């Protein structure tokens, strides 16, 4: 649910994922299968530090090829900005190297562990500077993230009312699900205890492959290019990302968890509170509503700036991934 709310809802692709047939039967299962399978593999065969999770998240983003076909056709009605090797270059950078690894995987899994479990392995695996900053200024970090999510949505929202209902309604559904989870004792378990074991991982993997096969033919099958006009490039990207991911799994398995010194204790950067949850949801809702009301005439400028930022950030993350993967963890 958090993965969907951090990507599909802010992007305006599925503004009401928990109250529509498409959201419940297509979007939610798609994100569920990816999230549980990939994080279970990371916890089973490696350690959930940032770069291991990020490299897994890049594989997450590759569903935009064979399922949605966006990596070939672009999400723009006009088509890709620039095509290289048969793929939409900038769209691939944005989706595979930024949006899905961070907003669909690393960030939602971080918050899932904080909100729904008694463990903090993902928080402990973040880079030292990030952990220190978040422990010193947790409200600031969460506030910036919620404001960003709210700011992203207004461009594709058809009205101010829909922006408000999307933010408030989805927050209410998530809050009720979280209330049930915590009341039922779910938060007494660690994330590692809740994840599937070897048999469950195989089951999720098989179902995920079947999901790819079904929707690969159900959604715009004619948009799949020829082998030499786009598919080969996707295969090469898959091969490179899988190589890096397996390398991180192998190296991170025995890597110690390092904690910051300077008097900063290990553990999550903040503790769960209903007040904090409500304020975060309210901030995202207020920002998306006001942005749709005031800034909609400047939507083209906003799209251009955010698209550029996401692409540059994706390139920076890829550079960091390649540099870090060439060294010992």
Tab-separated table of C-alpha atoms in Angstrom:
chain	number	residue	atom	x	y	z
A	1	UNK	CA	0.000	0.000	0.000
A	2	UNK	CA	2.842	2.410	0.807
A	3	UNK	CA	4.591	1.610	-2.475
A	4	UNK	CA	1.438	2.471	-4.394
A	5	UNK	CA	0.880	5.656	-2.387
A	6	UNK	CA	4.454	6.831	-2.887
A	7	UNK	CA	4.491	6.348	-6.674
A	8	UNK	CA	1.156	5.742	-8.377
A	9	UNK	CA	-0.825	8.287	-6.365
A	10	UNK	CA	1.709	11.173	-6.571
A	11	UNK	CA	2.240	10.498	-10.272
A	12	UNK	CA	-1.512	10.735	-10.813
A	13	UNK	CA	-1.500	7.370	-12.610
A	14	UNK	CA	-3.863	5.788	-10.085
A	15	UNK	CA	-5.270	8.451	-7.783
A	16	UNK	CA	-7.674	6.061	-6.032
A	17	UNK	CA	-5.930	2.671	-5.893
A	18	UNK	CA	-7.919	1.363	-2.904
A	19	UNK	CA	-11.399	2.126	-4.223
A	20	UNK	CA	-11.252	1.174	-7.915
A	21	UNK	CA	-11.263	-2.199	-9.657
A	22	UNK	CA	-8.075	-1.361	-11.576
A	23	UNK	CA	-6.277	-0.319	-8.424
A	24	UNK	CA	-7.288	-3.331	-6.347
A	25	UNK	CA	-6.966	-6.048	-8.995
A	26	UNK	CA	-3.999	-4.780	-11.020
A	27	UNK	CA	-1.938	-2.037	-9.382
A	28	UNK	CA	-1.910	-3.281	-5.786
A	29	UNK	CA	-1.004	-6.915	-6.672
A	30	UNK	CA	1.723	-5.692	-9.018
A	31	UNK	CA	3.400	-3.659	-6.280
A	32	UNK	CA	2.749	-6.322	-3.639
A	33	UNK	CA	4.467	-9.071	-5.636
A	34	UNK	CA	7.508	-6.957	-6.468
A	35	UNK	CA	7.921	-5.527	-2.975
A	36	UNK	CA	7.576	-8.753	-1.013
A	37	UNK	CA	9.624	-10.872	-3.414
A	38	UNK	CA	12.551	-8.464	-3.710
A	39	UNK	CA	12.790	-7.505	-0.039
A	40	UNK	CA	12.517	-11.179	0.946
A	41	UNK	CA	15.418	-12.029	-1.377
A	42	UNK	CA	17.498	-9.204	0.102
A	43	UNK	CA	16.844	-10.317	3.684
A	44	UNK	CA	17.326	-14.000	2.848
A	45	UNK	CA	20.545	-13.810	0.846
A	46	UNK	CA	22.128	-10.512	1.861
A	47	UNK	CA	21.801	-7.566	4.192
A	48	UNK	CA	19.356	-4.686	3.702
A	49	UNK	CA	21.820	-1.835	3.348
A	50	UNK	CA	20.928	1.047	1.061
A	51	UNK	CA	22.794	-0.020	-2.061
A	52	UNK	CA	21.570	-3.613	-1.908
A	53	UNK	CA	17.983	-2.392	-1.620
A	54	UNK	CA	18.535	0.216	-4.318
A	55	UNK	CA	19.965	-2.345	-6.760
A	56	UNK	CA	16.939	-4.568	-6.087
A	57	UNK	CA	14.702	-1.569	-6.719
A	58	UNK	CA	16.168	-1.008	-10.162
A	59	UNK	CA	14.901	-4.482	-11.101
A	60	UNK	CA	11.519	-3.391	-9.716
A	61	UNK	CA	11.449	-0.527	-12.196
A	62	UNK	CA	12.069	-2.805	-15.160
A	63	UNK	CA	8.414	-3.887	-15.148
A	64	UNK	CA	7.894	-0.660	-17.085
A	65	UNK	CA	9.248	-2.541	-20.100
A	66	UNK	CA	7.305	-5.753	-20.634
A	67	UNK	CA	4.205	-4.869	-18.588
A	68	UNK	CA	3.508	-1.196	-19.284
A	69	UNK	CA	5.827	-0.868	-22.343
A	70	UNK	CA	6.715	2.655	-21.157
A	71	UNK	CA	10.457	2.067	-21.504
A	72	UNK	CA	9.835	1.680	-25.235
A	73	UNK	CA	6.875	3.979	-25.910
A	74	UNK	CA	7.303	6.653	-23.161
A	75	UNK	CA	4.519	8.022	-20.955
A	76	UNK	CA	4.392	11.165	-23.093
A	77	UNK	CA	1.680	11.333	-25.792
A	78	UNK	CA	4.325	12.817	-28.080
A	79	UNK	CA	6.617	9.835	-27.576
A	80	UNK	CA	10.129	9.596	-26.113
A	81	UNK	CA	12.379	12.636	-25.767
A	82	UNK	CA	15.326	10.619	-27.026
A	83	UNK	CA	15.520	7.012	-28.200
A	84	UNK	CA	18.763	5.055	-27.768
A	85	UNK	CA	18.958	1.398	-28.658
A	86	UNK	CA	15.207	1.316	-29.151
A	87	UNK	CA	14.363	2.510	-25.604
A	88	UNK	CA	13.179	5.857	-24.262
A	89	UNK	CA	16.414	6.988	-22.624
A	90	UNK	CA	15.289	9.689	-20.189
A	91	UNK	CA	12.112	7.836	-19.214
A	92	UNK	CA	14.204	4.748	-18.458
A	93	UNK	CA	16.576	6.757	-16.274
A	94	UNK	CA	13.683	8.359	-14.392
A	95	UNK	CA	11.686	5.161	-13.814
A	96	UNK	CA	14.420	2.540	-13.394
A	97	UNK	CA	17.064	4.571	-11.582
A	98	UNK	CA	14.999	6.966	-9.461
A	99	UNK	CA	11.236	6.599	-9.027
A	100	UNK	CA	10.893	2.851	-8.567
A	101	UNK	CA	14.103	2.103	-6.629
A	102	UNK	CA	13.503	4.946	-4.174
A	103	UNK	CA	9.797	5.807	-4.048
A	104	UNK	CA	8.401	2.349	-4.799
A	105	UNK	CA	10.892	0.288	-2.812
A	106	UNK	CA	13.546	1.736	-0.494
A	107	UNK	CA	11.446	4.510	1.058
A	108	UNK	CA	8.227	2.452	1.427
A	109	UNK	CA	10.118	-0.486	2.942
A	110	UNK	CA	11.844	1.899	5.360
A	111	UNK	CA	8.481	3.264	6.508
A	112	UNK	CA	6.891	-0.186	6.535
A	113	UNK	CA	9.464	-1.354	9.054
A	114	UNK	CA	8.964	1.750	11.195
A	115	UNK	CA	5.154	1.705	11.079
A	116	UNK	CA	4.439	-2.010	11.127
A	117	UNK	CA	7.251	-3.853	12.954
A	118	UNK	CA	9.499	-3.709	16.014
A	119	UNK	CA	12.726	-3.883	13.973
A	120	UNK	CA	14.922	-1.301	12.268
A	121	UNK	CA	17.284	-3.228	9.987
A	122	UNK	CA	16.605	-1.027	6.980
A	123	UNK	CA	17.146	2.142	9.009
A	124	UNK	CA	20.424	0.719	10.324
A	125	UNK	CA	21.531	-0.043	6.771
A	126	UNK	CA	21.176	3.523	5.535
A	127	UNK	CA	24.340	5.536	4.907
A	128	UNK	CA	25.788	6.985	8.107
A	129	UNK	CA	25.217	10.612	7.117
A	130	UNK	CA	21.587	9.926	6.277
A	131	UNK	CA	21.008	8.180	9.594
A	132	UNK	CA	22.610	11.008	11.536
A	133	UNK	CA	20.638	13.678	9.660
A	134	UNK	CA	17.342	11.873	10.108
A	135	UNK	CA	17.914	11.314	13.809
A	136	UNK	CA	18.756	14.989	14.318
A	137	UNK	CA	15.947	16.358	12.140
A	138	UNK	CA	13.344	13.581	11.599
A	139	UNK	CA	10.382	15.926	11.185
A	140	UNK	CA	12.223	17.948	8.563
A	141	UNK	CA	13.100	14.873	6.499
A	142	UNK	CA	9.574	13.466	6.600
A	143	UNK	CA	8.078	16.880	5.891
A	144	UNK	CA	10.180	17.376	2.766
A	145	UNK	CA	9.243	13.912	1.497
A	146	UNK	CA	5.505	14.408	2.107
A	147	UNK	CA	5.584	17.834	0.487
A	148	UNK	CA	7.372	16.369	-2.542
A	149	UNK	CA	4.760	13.629	-2.899
A	150	UNK	CA	1.949	16.159	-2.675
A	151	UNK	CA	3.652	18.518	-5.097
A	152	UNK	CA	4.123	15.760	-7.685
A	153	UNK	CA	0.432	14.952	-7.963
A	154	UNK	CA	-1.288	18.191	-8.905
A	155	UNK	CA	-0.100	18.136	-12.541
A	156	UNK	CA	-2.156	15.071	-13.517
A	157	UNK	CA	-5.099	15.762	-11.200
A	158	UNK	CA	-8.312	16.693	-13.042
A	159	UNK	CA	-9.594	18.981	-10.262
A	160	UNK	CA	-8.906	20.453	-6.842
A	161	UNK	CA	-11.601	18.237	-5.341
A	162	UNK	CA	-10.003	15.100	-6.749
A	163	UNK	CA	-6.631	16.142	-5.347
A	164	UNK	CA	-8.090	16.575	-1.879
A	165	UNK	CA	-10.126	13.371	-2.003
A	166	UNK	CA	-7.145	11.398	-3.246
A	167	UNK	CA	-4.872	12.620	-0.479
A	168	UNK	CA	-7.418	12.446	2.339
A	169	UNK	CA	-9.174	9.272	1.190
A	170	UNK	CA	-6.046	7.220	0.608
A	171	UNK	CA	-4.591	8.430	3.912
A	172	UNK	CA	-7.758	7.311	5.699
A	173	UNK	CA	-7.635	3.847	4.124
A	174	UNK	CA	-3.955	3.485	4.982
A	175	UNK	CA	-4.610	4.701	8.516
A	176	UNK	CA	-7.408	2.170	9.037
A	177	UNK	CA	-5.223	-0.645	7.692
A	178	UNK	CA	-2.406	0.428	9.987
A	179	UNK	CA	-4.783	0.631	12.967
A	180	UNK	CA	-5.990	-2.920	12.313
A	181	UNK	CA	-2.425	-4.161	11.901
A	182	UNK	CA	-1.173	-2.656	15.121
A	183	UNK	CA	-4.303	-3.605	17.107
A	184	UNK	CA	-3.958	-7.221	15.923
A	185	UNK	CA	-0.389	-7.415	17.240
A	186	UNK	CA	1.413	-7.250	13.913
A	187	UNK	CA	3.849	-4.607	15.152
A	188	UNK	CA	5.250	-7.036	17.724
A	189	UNK	CA	7.124	-8.885	14.970
A	190	UNK	CA	10.304	-7.919	13.155
A	191	UNK	CA	10.231	-7.422	9.415
A	192	UNK	CA	12.490	-10.437	8.992
A	193	UNK	CA	9.979	-12.614	10.863
A	194	UNK	CA	7.123	-11.453	8.649
A	195	UNK	CA	8.832	-12.097	5.315
A	196	UNK	CA	8.319	-15.383	3.449
A	197	UNK	CA	10.893	-18.154	3.728
A	198	UNK	CA	12.479	-20.141	0.866
A	199	UNK	CA	9.237	-21.808	-0.212
A	200	UNK	CA	7.342	-18.533	-0.012
A	201	UNK	CA	10.010	-16.738	-2.042
A	202	UNK	CA	9.719	-19.375	-4.774
A	203	UNK	CA	5.936	-19.033	-4.741
A	204	UNK	CA	6.071	-15.246	-5.012
A	205	UNK	CA	8.663	-15.527	-7.789
A	206	UNK	CA	6.521	-17.931	-9.830
A	207	UNK	CA	3.397	-15.802	-9.400
A	208	UNK	CA	5.376	-12.681	-10.363
A	209	UNK	CA	6.623	-14.349	-13.559
A	210	UNK	CA	3.063	-15.391	-14.410
A	211	UNK	CA	1.949	-11.811	-13.750
A	212	UNK	CA	4.561	-10.560	-16.211
A	213	UNK	CA	3.501	-13.096	-18.837
A	214	UNK	CA	-0.206	-12.296	-18.505
A	215	UNK	CA	0.007	-8.516	-18.499
A	216	UNK	CA	2.774	-8.531	-21.069
A	217	UNK	CA	0.191	-9.786	-23.557
A	218	UNK	CA	-2.852	-8.088	-22.017
A	219	UNK	CA	-1.472	-4.521	-22.142
A	220	UNK	CA	-0.565	-3.171	-25.590
A	221	UNK	CA	1.166	-6.322	-26.872
A	222	UNK	CA	1.787	-4.678	-30.241
A	223	UNK	CA	4.012	-2.129	-28.509
A	224	UNK	CA	6.659	-4.784	-27.829
A	225	UNK	CA	9.401	-4.036	-30.377
A	226	UNK	CA	11.501	-6.503	-32.306
A	227	UNK	CA	14.493	-8.179	-30.728
A	228	UNK	CA	16.979	-5.916	-32.489
A	229	UNK	CA	14.907	-2.756	-32.125
A	230	UNK	CA	14.530	-2.467	-28.362
A	231	UNK	CA	14.226	-5.827	-26.655
A	232	UNK	CA	17.949	-6.577	-26.832
A	233	UNK	CA	18.716	-3.316	-25.029
A	234	UNK	CA	16.280	-4.244	-22.250
A	235	UNK	CA	17.914	-7.679	-21.928
A	236	UNK	CA	21.346	-6.078	-21.620
A	237	UNK	CA	20.042	-3.692	-18.945
A	238	UNK	CA	18.515	-6.626	-17.071
A	239	UNK	CA	21.812	-8.509	-17.269
A	240	UNK	CA	23.778	-5.542	-15.920
A	241	UNK	CA	21.333	-4.845	-13.091
A	242	UNK	CA	21.157	-8.516	-12.100
A	243	UNK	CA	24.956	-8.730	-12.033
A	244	UNK	CA	25.191	-5.726	-9.702
A	245	UNK	CA	22.340	-6.991	-7.520
A	246	UNK	CA	23.881	-10.453	-7.079
A	247	UNK	CA	27.225	-8.866	-6.327
A	248	UNK	CA	25.682	-6.778	-3.565
A	249	UNK	CA	23.832	-9.748	-2.125
A	250	UNK	CA	27.018	-11.789	-1.954
A	251	UNK	CA	29.158	-9.000	-0.498
A	252	UNK	CA	26.585	-7.688	1.957
A	253	UNK	CA	25.819	-11.058	3.550
A	254	UNK	CA	28.836	-10.903	5.874
A	255	UNK	CA	29.230	-7.133	5.957
A	256	UNK	CA	28.956	-5.653	9.465
A	257	UNK	CA	26.376	-2.999	10.186
A	258	UNK	CA	28.222	0.204	10.961
A	259	UNK	CA	26.704	2.758	13.273
A	260	UNK	CA	27.586	6.439	13.417
A	261	UNK	CA	29.717	7.556	16.301
A	262	UNK	CA	29.537	11.060	17.762
A	263	UNK	CA	27.041	9.855	20.327
A	264	UNK	CA	24.342	8.817	17.841
A	265	UNK	CA	22.816	5.548	18.998
A	266	UNK	CA	21.758	2.800	16.591
A	267	UNK	CA	18.116	2.226	15.837
A	268	UNK	CA	15.330	3.914	13.898
A	269	UNK	CA	15.616	7.684	13.355
A	270	UNK	CA	12.149	8.138	14.831
A	271	UNK	CA	9.453	6.151	16.606
A	272	UNK	CA	5.930	5.563	15.398
A	273	UNK	CA	3.230	7.909	16.660
A	274	UNK	CA	-0.303	8.472	15.429
A	275	UNK	CA	0.249	12.203	15.685
A	276	UNK	CA	3.233	12.036	13.364
A	277	UNK	CA	1.361	9.768	10.934
A	278	UNK	CA	-1.628	12.124	10.828
A	279	UNK	CA	0.538	15.214	10.339
A	280	UNK	CA	2.472	13.570	7.489
A	281	UNK	CA	-0.742	12.580	5.692
A	282	UNK	CA	-2.255	16.011	6.273
A	283	UNK	CA	0.819	17.764	4.882
A	284	UNK	CA	0.789	15.727	1.655
A	285	UNK	CA	-2.954	16.353	1.241
A	286	UNK	CA	-2.690	20.095	1.866
A	287	UNK	CA	0.266	20.500	-0.500
A	288	UNK	CA	-1.379	18.614	-3.376
A	289	UNK	CA	-4.671	20.505	-2.916
A	290	UNK	CA	-3.095	23.961	-2.739
A	291	UNK	CA	-0.712	23.165	-5.596
A	292	UNK	CA	-3.640	22.112	-7.817
A	293	UNK	CA	-5.519	25.278	-6.860
A	294	UNK	CA	-2.682	27.785	-7.267
A	295	UNK	CA	0.056	26.306	-9.443
A	296	UNK	CA	-1.849	24.451	-12.146
A	297	UNK	CA	-1.256	27.234	-14.749
A	298	UNK	CA	2.474	26.572	-14.290
A	299	UNK	CA	2.179	22.783	-14.638
A	300	UNK	CA	4.375	22.626	-17.731
A	301	UNK	CA	7.227	24.379	-15.926
A	302	UNK	CA	6.787	22.113	-12.903
A	303	UNK	CA	6.867	18.980	-15.044
A	304	UNK	CA	10.010	20.162	-16.793
A	305	UNK	CA	11.813	20.965	-13.557
A	306	UNK	CA	10.833	17.746	-11.793
A	307	UNK	CA	11.577	15.598	-14.836
A	308	UNK	CA	15.024	17.168	-15.093
A	309	UNK	CA	15.671	16.736	-11.376
A	310	UNK	CA	14.617	13.072	-11.402
A	311	UNK	CA	16.780	12.303	-14.436
A	312	UNK	CA	19.838	14.025	-12.946
A	313	UNK	CA	19.239	12.278	-9.607
A	314	UNK	CA	18.905	8.945	-11.407
A	315	UNK	CA	22.225	9.443	-13.183
A	316	UNK	CA	23.864	10.424	-9.880
A	317	UNK	CA	22.489	7.312	-8.175
A	318	UNK	CA	23.678	5.090	-11.013
A	319	UNK	CA	27.131	6.642	-10.736
A	320	UNK	CA	27.154	6.017	-6.992
A	321	UNK	CA	25.970	2.441	-7.520
A	322	UNK	CA	28.724	1.674	-10.017
A	323	UNK	CA	31.422	3.265	-7.880
A	324	UNK	CA	30.234	1.542	-4.713
A	325	UNK	CA	29.764	-1.858	-6.382
A	326	UNK	CA	33.381	-1.794	-7.597
A	327	UNK	CA	34.598	-1.517	-4.016
A	328	UNK	CA	34.274	-3.786	-1.016
A	329	UNK	CA	31.181	-3.117	1.057
